[in-house]
CSV table of C-alpha atoms and ligand atoms in Angstrom, one decimal:
chain,number,residue,atom,x,y,z
A,1,MET,CA,7.9,-4.9,-40.1
A,2,ASN,CA,5.0,-6.3,-42.0
A,3,TYR,CA,1.4,-6.6,-41.1
A,4,ARG,CA,0.8,-10.3,-40.2
A,5,GLU,CA,4.4,-10.0,-38.0
A,6,TRP,CA,2.7,-6.8,-36.0
A,7,HIS,CA,-0.7,-8.5,-35.6
A,8,THR,CA,1.0,-11.8,-33.7
A,9,ARG,CA,3.3,-9.3,-31.4
A,10,ASP,CA,0.0,-7.3,-30.9
A,11,THR,CA,-2.3,-10.7,-29.9
A,12,ALA,CA,0.7,-12.0,-28.4
A,13,CYS,CA,0.5,-9.4,-25.5
A,14,LEU,CA,-1.8,-6.4,-25.5
A,15,TRP,CA,-4.9,-6.0,-24.2
A,16,HIS,CA,-7.6,-3.7,-25.9
A,17,PRO,CA,-10.0,-1.6,-24.2
A,18,TYR,CA,-13.8,-2.8,-24.9
A,19,THR,CA,-12.8,-5.5,-27.5
A,20,GLU,CA,-14.1,-9.2,-27.5
A,21,ILE,CA,-11.0,-10.8,-27.1
A,22,SER,CA,-11.5,-14.2,-28.9
A,23,SER,CA,-13.1,-12.4,-32.5
A,24,PHE,CA,-10.3,-9.8,-32.4
A,25,GLU,CA,-7.4,-12.2,-32.3
A,26,GLU,CA,-8.6,-13.7,-35.7
A,27,SER,CA,-9.5,-10.7,-37.0
A,28,ARG,CA,-7.2,-8.3,-39.8
A,29,PHE,CA,-8.0,-4.9,-37.4
A,30,PRO,CA,-6.3,-1.9,-38.9
A,31,ILE,CA,-2.7,-0.9,-37.3
A,32,VAL,CA,-2.3,2.3,-37.9
A,33,GLU,CA,1.4,3.7,-37.4
A,34,ARG,CA,1.1,7.5,-38.4
A,35,ALA,CA,-1.9,10.0,-39.2
A,36,ASP,CA,-2.7,13.3,-40.7
A,37,GLY,CA,-5.6,15.7,-40.7
A,38,CYS,CA,-8.8,13.2,-40.8
A,39,ARG,CA,-6.7,10.1,-42.1
A,40,LEU,CA,-5.0,7.3,-40.5
A,41,TYR,CA,-2.7,5.0,-42.3
A,42,THR,CA,-1.5,1.5,-41.6
A,43,THR,CA,1.0,-0.5,-41.7
A,44,ASP,CA,-0.1,-2.5,-44.5
A,45,GLY,CA,-0.5,0.7,-46.8
A,46,HIS,CA,-3.9,1.5,-46.2
A,47,ALA,CA,-5.4,5.7,-45.7
A,48,LEU,CA,-8.5,5.5,-43.5
A,49,LEU,CA,-10.6,8.6,-42.8
A,50,ASP,CA,-10.7,8.6,-39.5
A,51,GLY,CA,-14.9,9.1,-39.0
A,52,ILE,CA,-15.0,9.4,-35.0
A,53,SER,CA,-12.1,11.5,-34.1
A,54,SER,CA,-10.3,8.3,-32.7
A,55,TRP,CA,-13.0,7.6,-29.8
A,56,TRP,CA,-14.6,11.5,-29.8
A,57,CYS,CA,-11.0,13.0,-28.7
A,58,VAL,CA,-9.1,14.1,-32.3
A,59,ASN,CA,-11.1,17.2,-32.8
A,60,LEU,CA,-8.4,19.2,-34.6
A,61,GLY,CA,-7.3,16.7,-36.9
A,62,HIS,CA,-4.1,14.5,-36.5
A,63,SER,CA,-0.6,16.1,-36.6
A,64,HIS,CA,-1.8,19.6,-36.4
A,65,PRO,CA,1.4,21.4,-36.7
A,66,ARG,CA,0.8,24.2,-34.1
A,67,LEU,CA,-0.3,21.2,-31.6
A,68,VAL,CA,2.7,19.1,-32.6
A,69,GLN,CA,5.0,22.5,-32.4
A,70,ALA,CA,3.9,23.4,-28.9
A,71,ILE,CA,4.4,20.1,-27.5
A,72,ARG,CA,8.2,20.3,-29.1
A,73,ASP,CA,8.5,23.5,-27.8
A,74,GLN,CA,7.6,23.0,-24.0
A,75,ALA,CA,8.8,19.3,-24.0
A,76,GLY,CA,12.6,20.9,-24.2
A,77,ARG,CA,11.6,23.2,-21.2
A,78,LEU,CA,10.0,21.6,-18.8
A,79,GLN,CA,8.1,18.1,-18.8
A,80,HIS,CA,6.8,17.3,-15.4
A,81,THR,CA,6.4,18.7,-11.9
A,82,LEU,CA,3.5,18.1,-9.2
A,83,LEU,CA,1.0,20.8,-9.1
A,84,GLY,CA,0.6,19.3,-5.3
A,85,GLY,CA,2.0,22.7,-3.4
A,86,MET,CA,3.9,24.3,-6.2
A,87,SER,CA,3.0,25.2,-9.7
A,88,HIS,CA,4.3,26.1,-13.6
A,89,PRO,CA,3.5,28.7,-16.0
A,90,PRO,CA,1.9,26.2,-18.0
A,91,ALA,CA,-1.1,24.8,-15.7
A,92,ILE,CA,-1.7,28.3,-14.6
A,93,GLU,CA,-2.1,29.9,-18.3
A,94,LEU,CA,-4.6,26.6,-19.1
A,95,ALA,CA,-6.6,27.3,-15.8
A,96,GLU,CA,-6.7,31.2,-16.7
A,97,ARG,CA,-7.8,30.4,-20.4
A,98,LEU,CA,-10.5,27.9,-19.0
A,99,VAL,CA,-11.9,29.9,-17.0
A,100,GLN,CA,-12.4,32.4,-19.0
A,101,LEU,CA,-14.1,30.5,-21.6
A,102,ALA,CA,-16.4,28.7,-19.3
A,103,PRO,CA,-19.5,29.4,-18.6
A,104,ASP,CA,-19.3,32.3,-15.8
A,105,GLY,CA,-19.0,31.8,-12.7
A,106,LEU,CA,-16.6,28.3,-13.0
A,107,GLY,CA,-14.0,29.8,-11.3
A,108,HIS,CA,-11.3,27.1,-10.5
A,109,VAL,CA,-10.0,23.9,-12.4
A,110,MET,CA,-8.7,20.8,-10.8
A,111,PHE,CA,-6.7,18.5,-13.6
A,112,ALA,CA,-6.6,14.8,-13.9
A,113,SER,CA,-5.6,12.7,-17.0
A,114,ASP,CA,-8.6,11.4,-18.7
A,115,GLY,CA,-12.6,12.2,-18.7
A,116,SER,CA,-13.1,9.4,-15.9
A,117,CYS,CA,-11.0,10.7,-13.4
A,118,ALA,CA,-12.5,14.5,-14.2
A,119,VAL,CA,-16.0,12.8,-13.5
A,120,GLU,CA,-15.0,11.4,-10.3
A,121,ALA,CA,-13.1,14.2,-9.3
A,122,ALA,CA,-16.8,16.1,-9.8
A,123,LEU,CA,-18.5,13.1,-7.7
A,124,LYS,CA,-16.1,13.2,-5.0
A,125,ILE,CA,-16.1,17.3,-5.3
A,126,ALA,CA,-19.9,17.3,-4.7
A,127,LEU,CA,-19.8,14.8,-1.9
A,128,GLN,CA,-17.1,16.7,0.0
A,129,TYR,CA,-18.9,20.0,-0.7
A,130,TRP,CA,-21.7,19.1,1.5
A,131,HIS,CA,-19.6,17.2,4.1
A,132,ASN,CA,-18.2,20.7,4.7
A,133,LEU,CA,-21.1,22.2,5.0
A,134,GLY,CA,-22.1,19.5,7.9
A,135,GLU,CA,-24.8,17.8,5.3
A,136,THR,CA,-23.7,14.5,5.9
A,137,ARG,CA,-26.9,12.4,4.6
A,138,ARG,CA,-26.4,13.6,1.1
A,139,THR,CA,-24.3,10.6,-0.9
A,140,ARG,CA,-26.4,9.3,-3.6
A,141,PHE,CA,-26.5,11.1,-7.1
A,142,ILE,CA,-29.5,11.1,-10.0
A,143,SER,CA,-28.1,10.9,-13.3
A,144,LEU,CA,-30.0,9.5,-16.8
A,145,THR,CA,-30.5,6.3,-17.3
A,146,ASP,CA,-28.4,4.8,-19.9
A,147,GLY,CA,-26.1,7.9,-19.6
A,148,TYR,CA,-21.9,6.8,-19.9
A,149,HIS,CA,-19.1,9.0,-17.8
A,150,GLY,CA,-16.5,6.6,-17.5
A,151,ASP,CA,-14.8,3.3,-15.9
A,152,THR,CA,-13.8,4.0,-12.6
A,153,LEU,CA,-16.2,2.8,-10.1
A,154,GLY,CA,-17.5,6.1,-9.1
A,155,ALA,CA,-18.0,6.8,-12.8
A,156,ILE,CA,-19.7,3.4,-13.0
A,157,GLY,CA,-22.4,4.3,-10.1
A,158,VAL,CA,-23.7,7.3,-12.3
A,159,GLY,CA,-23.3,5.7,-15.7
A,160,TYR,CA,-24.1,1.8,-15.2
A,161,VAL,CA,-24.6,0.2,-18.2
A,162,GLU,CA,-25.8,-3.8,-16.9
A,163,ALA,CA,-24.0,-5.4,-20.2
A,164,PHE,CA,-20.6,-3.6,-19.7
A,165,HIS,CA,-20.9,-3.3,-15.5
A,166,HIS,CA,-22.4,-6.3,-14.5
A,167,PRO,CA,-19.6,-7.7,-12.5
A,168,PHE,CA,-19.4,-5.1,-10.5
A,169,ARG,CA,-22.9,-4.8,-9.8
A,170,ASN,CA,-22.3,-5.4,-6.0
A,171,VAL,CA,-19.3,-3.1,-5.5
A,172,VAL,CA,-20.5,0.1,-7.3
A,173,ASN,CA,-23.0,2.9,-5.3
A,174,PRO,CA,-25.5,3.0,-8.0
A,175,ALA,CA,-27.3,6.1,-8.8
A,176,LEU,CA,-30.9,7.0,-9.3
A,177,PHE,CA,-31.7,6.7,-12.8
A,178,ALA,CA,-34.3,9.0,-14.4
A,179,ASP,CA,-35.4,8.4,-17.5
A,180,SER,CA,-33.4,9.2,-20.5
A,181,PRO,CA,-34.5,11.9,-23.2
A,182,ASP,CA,-34.8,9.5,-25.2
A,183,CYS,CA,-36.5,11.7,-28.4
A,184,HIS,CA,-36.0,8.8,-31.2
A,185,ARG,CA,-38.3,6.5,-29.3
A,186,CYS,CA,-40.5,9.4,-28.1
A,187,SER,CA,-44.4,8.8,-28.8
A,188,ARG,CA,-44.8,12.5,-29.5
A,189,ARG,CA,-41.9,12.7,-31.8
A,190,GLY,CA,-42.6,13.9,-35.5
A,191,PRO,CA,-42.1,16.5,-38.3
A,192,ALA,CA,-45.2,18.6,-36.2
A,193,LYS,CA,-44.1,17.9,-32.7
A,194,THR,CA,-43.8,20.5,-30.3
A,195,CYS,CA,-41.6,19.7,-27.7
A,196,ASP,CA,-42.6,20.4,-23.8
A,197,VAL,CA,-40.3,18.1,-22.4
A,198,GLU,CA,-42.7,16.0,-21.1
A,199,CYS,CA,-40.4,13.5,-20.2
A,200,PHE,CA,-38.2,15.8,-17.6
A,201,SER,CA,-41.3,14.9,-15.5
A,202,SER,CA,-39.8,11.2,-14.5
A,203,MET,CA,-36.3,13.4,-13.1
A,204,ARG,CA,-38.8,15.7,-11.1
A,205,ALA,CA,-40.2,13.0,-9.6
A,206,LEU,CA,-36.9,11.8,-8.3
A,207,VAL,CA,-35.4,14.5,-7.1
A,208,GLU,CA,-38.9,15.7,-5.7
A,209,GLU,CA,-38.5,12.6,-3.6
A,210,HIS,CA,-34.4,12.0,-3.0
A,211,HIS,CA,-33.3,16.0,-2.7
A,212,ALA,CA,-32.7,15.4,0.7
A,213,GLU,CA,-30.1,12.1,0.1
A,214,CYS,CA,-28.6,13.5,-2.9
A,215,ALA,CA,-25.4,15.5,-3.3
A,216,ALA,CA,-25.9,16.5,-6.9
A,217,VAL,CA,-27.4,15.5,-10.2
A,218,ILE,CA,-24.9,15.0,-13.4
A,219,VAL,CA,-25.9,14.8,-17.1
A,220,GLU,CA,-24.3,14.7,-20.2
A,221,PRO,CA,-25.9,18.2,-22.0
A,222,LEU,CA,-27.2,17.8,-25.2
A,223,CYS,CA,-26.3,14.4,-26.1
A,224,GLN,CA,-26.1,10.3,-24.2
A,225,ALA,CA,-23.1,10.0,-26.3
A,226,ALA,CA,-22.6,6.0,-25.7
A,227,ALA,CA,-26.3,5.5,-25.2
A,228,GLY,CA,-26.4,5.3,-29.0
A,229,ILE,CA,-26.1,9.6,-29.5
A,230,ARG,CA,-29.5,10.6,-27.7
A,231,ILE,CA,-29.6,14.1,-28.9
A,232,TYR,CA,-32.0,16.1,-26.3
A,233,PRO,CA,-33.0,19.5,-26.3
A,234,ALA,CA,-31.6,22.6,-24.4
A,235,GLY,CA,-34.9,23.0,-22.8
A,236,TYR,CA,-34.3,19.6,-21.1
A,237,LEU,CA,-31.2,21.2,-19.1
A,238,GLN,CA,-32.8,24.5,-18.9
A,239,ARG,CA,-35.5,23.0,-16.3
A,240,LEU,CA,-32.8,20.6,-14.8
A,241,ARG,CA,-30.7,23.8,-13.5
A,242,ALA,CA,-34.4,25.6,-12.2
A,243,LEU,CA,-34.9,22.1,-10.7
A,244,CYS,CA,-31.4,21.9,-9.2
A,245,ASN,CA,-32.0,25.4,-8.2
A,246,GLU,CA,-35.5,25.2,-6.2
A,247,TYR,CA,-34.1,21.9,-4.5
A,248,GLY,CA,-30.6,23.2,-3.6
A,249,LEU,CA,-28.8,20.2,-5.4
A,250,LEU,CA,-25.5,20.7,-7.2
A,251,LEU,CA,-25.9,20.0,-11.4
A,252,ILE,CA,-22.5,18.0,-12.9
A,253,ALA,CA,-22.3,18.7,-16.4
A,254,ASP,CA,-20.4,16.1,-18.1
A,255,GLU,CA,-19.1,17.5,-21.3
A,256,VAL,CA,-16.1,15.0,-21.6
A,257,ALA,CA,-17.4,14.4,-25.2
A,258,VAL,CA,-19.5,16.9,-26.3
A,259,GLY,CA,-17.2,19.8,-24.9
A,260,PHE,CA,-14.6,21.5,-27.2
A,261,GLY,CA,-16.8,22.6,-30.0
A,262,ARG,CA,-18.2,19.3,-30.7
A,263,THR,CA,-21.9,20.2,-30.7
A,264,GLY,CA,-21.0,23.7,-32.6
A,265,SER,CA,-20.3,25.7,-29.6
A,266,LEU,CA,-17.6,25.8,-27.1
A,267,PHE,CA,-19.2,24.2,-24.9
A,268,ALA,CA,-23.1,22.2,-24.8
A,269,CYS,CA,-24.2,24.5,-22.0
A,270,GLN,CA,-24.0,27.4,-23.2
A,271,GLN,CA,-26.5,26.2,-25.8
A,272,ALA,CA,-28.8,26.1,-23.2
A,273,GLY,CA,-27.7,29.4,-21.3
A,274,ILE,CA,-27.5,27.4,-18.1
A,275,VAL,CA,-24.1,27.5,-15.4
A,276,PRO,CA,-23.6,23.8,-14.3
A,277,ASP,CA,-21.8,23.8,-10.6
A,278,ILE,CA,-19.2,21.6,-11.9
A,279,LEU,CA,-18.0,20.8,-15.8
A,280,ALA,CA,-16.0,18.2,-16.0
A,281,LEU,CA,-14.1,18.2,-19.6
A,282,GLY,CA,-11.3,15.6,-21.1
A,283,LYS,CA,-10.8,14.1,-24.6
A,284,GLY,CA,-10.4,17.0,-26.8
A,285,LEU,CA,-8.6,19.6,-24.3
A,286,THR,CA,-5.3,18.6,-25.8
A,287,GLY,CA,-7.1,18.6,-29.2
A,288,GLY,CA,-6.7,14.7,-28.9
A,289,MET,CA,-3.3,14.9,-28.7
A,290,LEU,CA,-2.3,14.4,-25.1
A,291,PRO,CA,-4.4,12.7,-21.9
A,292,MET,CA,-5.7,15.4,-20.3
A,293,SER,CA,-9.0,16.5,-18.3
A,294,ALA,CA,-10.3,19.2,-15.7
A,295,THR,CA,-12.6,19.4,-13.6
A,296,LEU,CA,-14.5,23.3,-13.2
A,297,VAL,CA,-16.0,24.3,-10.0
A,298,SER,CA,-18.1,27.4,-9.3
A,299,ASP,CA,-16.7,29.8,-6.3
A,300,ALA,CA,-18.8,28.9,-3.7
A,301,ILE,CA,-17.8,25.3,-4.1
A,302,TYR,CA,-14.2,26.1,-4.1
A,303,ASP,CA,-14.5,28.5,-1.3
A,304,SER,CA,-16.1,25.8,1.1
A,305,PHE,CA,-13.1,23.9,0.8
A,306,ARG,CA,-11.2,26.1,2.7
A,307,ALA,CA,-9.8,25.9,6.4
A,308,ASP,CA,-12.8,26.7,9.2
A,309,GLY,CA,-10.4,27.8,12.2
A,310,GLU,CA,-9.0,24.6,13.2
A,311,ARG,CA,-11.2,22.2,10.8
A,312,ARG,CA,-9.1,21.5,7.8
A,313,ARG,CA,-11.3,21.0,4.3
A,314,THR,CA,-8.4,20.2,2.0
A,315,PHE,CA,-9.2,17.5,-0.9
A,316,PHE,CA,-7.1,14.8,-1.0
A,317,HIS,CA,-7.0,13.8,-4.3
A,318,GLY,CA,-4.9,14.4,-7.0
A,319,HIS,CA,-3.1,12.3,-10.1
A,320,THR,CA,0.7,12.3,-10.7
A,321,PHE,CA,0.4,13.6,-13.9
A,322,CYS,CA,-2.7,16.1,-13.7
A,323,GLY,CA,-1.8,19.6,-15.2
A,324,ASN,CA,1.1,17.9,-16.9
A,325,PRO,CA,3.4,20.6,-18.5
A,326,ILE,CA,3.3,19.3,-21.8
A,327,ALA,CA,-0.4,18.2,-21.8
A,328,SER,CA,-0.9,22.0,-20.6
A,329,ALA,CA,1.1,23.4,-23.6
A,330,ALA,CA,-1.2,21.0,-26.0
A,331,ALA,CA,-4.3,22.2,-24.1
A,332,LEU,CA,-3.7,25.9,-24.7
A,333,ALA,CA,-2.7,25.4,-28.3
A,334,ALA,CA,-5.9,23.5,-28.6
A,335,LEU,CA,-7.9,26.1,-26.9
A,336,ALA,CA,-6.4,29.0,-29.5
A,337,LEU,CA,-7.0,26.7,-33.0
A,338,TYR,CA,-10.8,25.8,-31.6
A,339,GLU,CA,-11.1,29.6,-31.5
A,340,GLU,CA,-10.2,30.0,-35.1
A,341,GLU,CA,-11.5,27.2,-36.3
A,342,MET,CA,-14.9,27.6,-34.8
A,343,ALA,CA,-15.3,31.4,-35.7
A,344,GLY,CA,-15.3,30.6,-39.7
A,345,GLU,CA,-18.4,30.2,-42.1
A,346,SER,CA,-16.5,26.8,-42.9
A,347,PHE,CA,-17.7,25.2,-39.8
A,348,THR,CA,-20.7,26.5,-40.3
A,349,GLN,CA,-21.3,24.6,-43.4
A,350,LEU,CA,-19.4,21.8,-42.7
A,351,MET,CA,-21.9,20.9,-39.8
A,352,ALA,CA,-24.8,21.9,-42.3
A,353,LEU,CA,-23.0,19.2,-44.9
A,354,LEU,CA,-22.9,16.7,-42.8
A,355,GLU,CA,-26.2,17.2,-41.4
A,356,GLN,CA,-27.7,17.0,-44.9
A,357,GLY,CA,-25.8,14.1,-45.6
A,358,MET,CA,-26.4,11.8,-43.0
A,359,ARG,CA,-30.3,12.6,-43.9
A,360,GLN,CA,-29.9,11.7,-47.0
A,361,ILE,CA,-28.5,7.9,-46.2
A,362,ALA,CA,-30.5,7.8,-43.5
A,363,ILE,CA,-34.1,8.0,-44.8
A,364,ARG,CA,-33.2,5.5,-47.8
A,365,LEU,CA,-32.9,3.4,-44.5
A,366,GLY,CA,-36.1,4.4,-43.2
A,367,ASP,CA,-35.1,6.3,-40.3
A,368,PHE,CA,-37.1,9.7,-41.4
A,369,SER,CA,-35.7,11.8,-38.3
A,370,PRO,CA,-32.2,11.2,-37.9
A,371,ARG,CA,-30.1,12.9,-34.9
A,372,THR,CA,-27.7,15.8,-35.4
A,373,VAL,CA,-26.2,18.5,-33.2
A,374,GLY,CA,-23.1,20.3,-34.7
A,375,MET,CA,-20.6,17.7,-36.0
A,376,ILE,CA,-22.1,14.6,-34.0
A,377,ALA,CA,-25.2,13.2,-36.9
A,378,ALA,CA,-26.5,9.3,-36.0
A,379,PHE,CA,-29.2,7.5,-37.8
A,380,GLU,CA,-30.6,3.8,-36.1
A,381,VAL,CA,-30.6,1.0,-38.6
A,382,ALA,CA,-34.5,-0.3,-37.4
A,383,GLU,CA,-34.8,-4.1,-36.6
A,384,GLU,CA,-36.5,-4.5,-40.1
A,385,ALA,CA,-34.0,-2.9,-41.7
A,386,GLY,CA,-31.3,-5.1,-40.2
A,387,GLY,CA,-30.8,-3.7,-37.0
A,388,ALA,CA,-27.1,-3.9,-35.5
A,389,ALA,CA,-26.3,-6.8,-37.3
A,390,ARG,CA,-26.7,-4.6,-40.6
A,391,ALA,CA,-24.9,-1.3,-38.9
A,392,GLN,CA,-21.7,-3.5,-38.5
A,393,ARG,CA,-21.9,-4.9,-41.8
A,394,ILE,CA,-21.9,-1.5,-43.0
A,395,ALA,CA,-19.0,-0.6,-40.5
A,396,GLN,CA,-16.9,-3.7,-42.0
A,397,HIS,CA,-17.6,-2.3,-45.7
A,398,ALA,CA,-16.7,1.1,-44.6
A,399,LEU,CA,-13.6,0.1,-43.8
A,400,THR,CA,-12.7,-1.9,-47.0
A,401,CYS,CA,-13.6,1.2,-48.5
A,402,GLY,CA,-11.8,3.6,-46.4
A,403,LEU,CA,-13.6,4.8,-43.4
A,404,TYR,CA,-13.5,4.2,-40.1
A,405,ILE,CA,-16.5,4.2,-38.6
A,406,ARG,CA,-17.7,2.2,-34.6
A,407,PRO,CA,-21.9,1.6,-34.7
A,408,LEU,CA,-23.3,1.9,-31.3
A,409,GLY,CA,-25.4,-1.1,-31.4
A,410,SER,CA,-27.8,-0.2,-34.0
A,411,VAL,CA,-26.6,3.3,-34.0
A,412,ILE,CA,-24.4,4.2,-37.3
A,413,TYR,CA,-22.8,7.8,-36.4
A,414,LEU,CA,-19.9,10.2,-37.7
A,415,TRP,CA,-18.2,12.5,-35.3
A,416,PRO,CA,-15.0,13.6,-37.5
A,417,PRO,CA,-12.4,16.3,-36.5
A,418,LEU,CA,-14.1,19.3,-36.6
A,419,ASN,CA,-11.8,20.9,-39.2
A,420,THR,CA,-12.3,18.4,-41.7
A,421,ARG,CA,-12.0,19.2,-45.1
A,422,SER,CA,-15.7,19.4,-46.7
A,423,ASP,CA,-14.2,17.6,-49.6
A,424,ASP,CA,-13.2,14.4,-47.0
A,425,LEU,CA,-16.4,15.0,-45.2
A,426,LEU,CA,-18.3,14.6,-48.7
A,427,TYR,CA,-15.9,11.7,-49.5
A,428,MET,CA,-16.6,9.7,-45.9
A,429,LEU,CA,-20.7,10.4,-47.2
A,430,ALA,CA,-20.3,8.6,-50.3
A,431,ILE,CA,-18.6,5.6,-48.3
A,432,LEU,CA,-21.4,5.7,-45.7
A,433,ASP,CA,-23.7,5.5,-48.8
A,434,GLN,CA,-21.9,2.9,-50.3
A,435,ALA,CA,-22.1,1.2,-47.4
A,436,VAL,CA,-25.2,0.7,-47.1
A,437,THR,CA,-26.6,0.2,-50.5
A,438,ALA,CA,-23.7,-2.5,-50.4
A,439,THR,CA,-25.3,-4.6,-47.4
A,440,VAL,CA,-28.8,-5.6,-46.7
B,501,PLP,N1,-17.7,11.1,-19.8
B,501,PLP,C1,-18.2,11.1,-21.0
B,501,PLP,C2,-19.6,11.3,-21.6
B,501,PLP,C3,-17.5,9.9,-22.1
B,501,PLP,O1,-18.2,9.6,-22.8
B,501,PLP,C4,-16.5,9.4,-21.8
B,501,PLP,C5,-15.6,8.6,-22.6
B,501,PLP,O2,-16.5,8.1,-23.6
B,501,PLP,C6,-16.0,9.7,-20.5
B,501,PLP,C7,-16.8,10.6,-19.6
B,501,PLP,C8,-15.0,8.9,-20.0
B,501,PLP,O3,-13.8,9.6,-20.8
B,501,PLP,P1,-12.1,8.7,-20.8
B,501,PLP,O4,-12.6,7.5,-21.4
B,501,PLP,O5,-11.8,9.7,-20.9
B,501,PLP,O6,-11.9,8.2,-19.2
């Protein structure tokens, strides 16, 4: 089947997420038929470097033989069974492993299929936790402006983005939004900056005023990804943990995007040395091979769901495919691989290479403080340099040269697999550099 035929069949019946229908139908979009390592291969014979790990999840590269083998092995043994009222070994082993690897004190795991569902569970668990304790007035959440936590209605409430979510404005329960720690636009930013996390004052004010009506604060630790790769200091999280302790609020860390090595440590919270009460994980959990997510909770939260005499406190929540055995087996194999990949010196070198390469390109575009943490690096195409329209042109040019990226407005970023070979990373950087030069 040739490209044109696939294109016709696609546009006849497939509805693509986050995609403007009319311009998409007319465009020559990539149709990927196989992938290997950091390369996608299209039906019309092109190889594309995957600069965004296929929506931030294929952290270990495509078709990793050990992940493929784990899936094959499990698929021949047990494909699915429910977790409501029964269990199976892969889910037990995976829950054990996650508890061992996560920040201390997160003792139980509930599985789901997508990041949004992990967040949705986190929000509902927080609400019911307070309900279990008899504090039924705590029905609101505090989150950060421009944060993103998924597309289900609960998640939209805590991650409201006007451009995406205005049709749902009247049905979501909006959070109270503290100022985003947007270092790039911070007036104190500069080479000699001594950050005292002044932006935290907005969070403090909200918590002081509203803590009695709130169940939890939810944030994306270290990096507000969809907001435009806003990377912020660990000190913000340390203050937030202390503030939540002071006012008795739960802290939910949404590491759906940044978990599993992306920020340089297995979990971003570990860089701040904090333990959230609830941790939401997804995307990279299976190395991006199969849909799976997880919500980890503290022992105090888990124990609050035990029956109290006649009073039942069951959490009536769950998805058909939660803890699916094949996905669990893939996740166990992925966790072993993260440990190996992140232990090597090459991982440290790769992070440095990404940082340096992106810095050089950014400076040529007039962004003198590109942001980077771990294997995430981004720069801004300022209005004077062409802004969001130029960023789109850069992405288009990169695509024709064999690199797939997806700018967030005027922000261009690379989020490659954690085990990208250094020569492939250099190639990505070279294409990006060329795309910047070729577009004006
Ligand atoms: N939370 C964060 C921080 C995310 O970045 C995302 C997706 O990008 C989600 C939640 C939602 O995850 P999913 O798209 O798997 O539902």
